[in-house]
Coordinates of C-alpha atoms in Angstrom, one line a residue:
X225 CA 0.0 0.0 0.0
X226 CA 1.1 3.6 -0.5
X227 CA 3.1 5.1 2.5
X228 CA 0.2 7.6 3.1
X229 CA -2.2 4.7 3.8
X230 CA 0.2 2.9 6.2
X231 CA 0.9 6.1 8.1
X232 CA -2.8 6.8 8.4
X233 CA -3.4 3.3 9.7
X234 CA -0.3 3.5 11.9
X235 CA 1.2 0.2 10.6
X236 CA 4.6 -0.6 9.1
X237 CA 3.1 -2.4 6.1
X238 CA -0.1 -3.6 4.6
X239 CA -0.5 -6.3 1.9
X240 CA -3.8 -7.2 0.2
X241 CA -4.0 -10.2 -2.2
X242 CA -6.8 -11.6 -4.3
X243 CA -6.3 -14.7 -6.3
X244 CA -8.8 -16.3 -8.8
X245 CA -8.5 -20.0 -9.7
X246 CA -10.2 -21.8 -12.7
X247 CA -12.0 -18.7 -13.8
X248 CA -12.0 -19.4 -17.5
X249 CA -11.3 -22.1 -20.0
X250 CA -9.3 -20.8 -23.1
X251 CA -10.3 -23.5 -25.6
X252 CA -13.0 -24.4 -28.1
X253 CA -13.8 -27.5 -26.0
X254 CA -17.5 -27.8 -25.5
X255 CA -17.6 -30.1 -22.5
X256 CA -17.4 -29.2 -18.8
X257 CA -13.6 -29.1 -18.5
X258 CA -11.0 -30.5 -20.9
X259 CA -8.9 -31.8 -18.0
X260 CA -11.8 -33.9 -16.5
X261 CA -12.1 -37.5 -17.4
X262 CA -13.6 -40.6 -15.6
X263 CA -11.1 -42.9 -17.4
X264 CA -8.0 -42.2 -15.3
X265 CA -4.7 -42.0 -17.1
X266 CA -6.2 -42.9 -20.6
X267 CA -5.4 -39.7 -22.6
X268 CA -7.6 -40.8 -25.5
X269 CA -10.8 -40.8 -23.5
X270 CA -13.1 -37.7 -23.5
X271 CA -15.9 -39.2 -21.5
X272 CA -17.3 -36.9 -18.8
X273 CA -19.8 -39.2 -17.1
X274 CA -20.4 -38.2 -13.5
X275 CA -17.3 -36.0 -13.3
X276 CA -17.0 -32.5 -11.9
X277 CA -14.6 -29.8 -13.0
X278 CA -12.4 -28.0 -10.5
X279 CA -14.2 -25.3 -8.5
X280 CA -14.0 -21.7 -9.6
X281 CA -13.0 -19.7 -6.5
X282 CA -11.4 -16.6 -5.2
X283 CA -8.9 -16.6 -2.4
X284 CA -8.1 -13.5 -0.5
X285 CA -5.7 -12.4 2.3
X286 CA -4.8 -9.3 4.2
X287 CA -1.4 -9.1 5.9
X288 CA -0.7 -6.3 8.4
X289 CA 2.8 -5.6 9.6
X290 CA 3.3 -3.8 12.9

């Protein structure tokens, strides 16, 4: 954060993080997720029966240094 903000809050440092995971699939694949397969290590299978893609999620944190 800028020095003015840390002086106002009377802290030595402030760090804010926001991370997004699995937010978009950059492919023309029409299924749920190109990495999902119910056939284990078989790379030729594209079956998606009863499989779920990874969750889309945001993870955030705030670190305050005194």
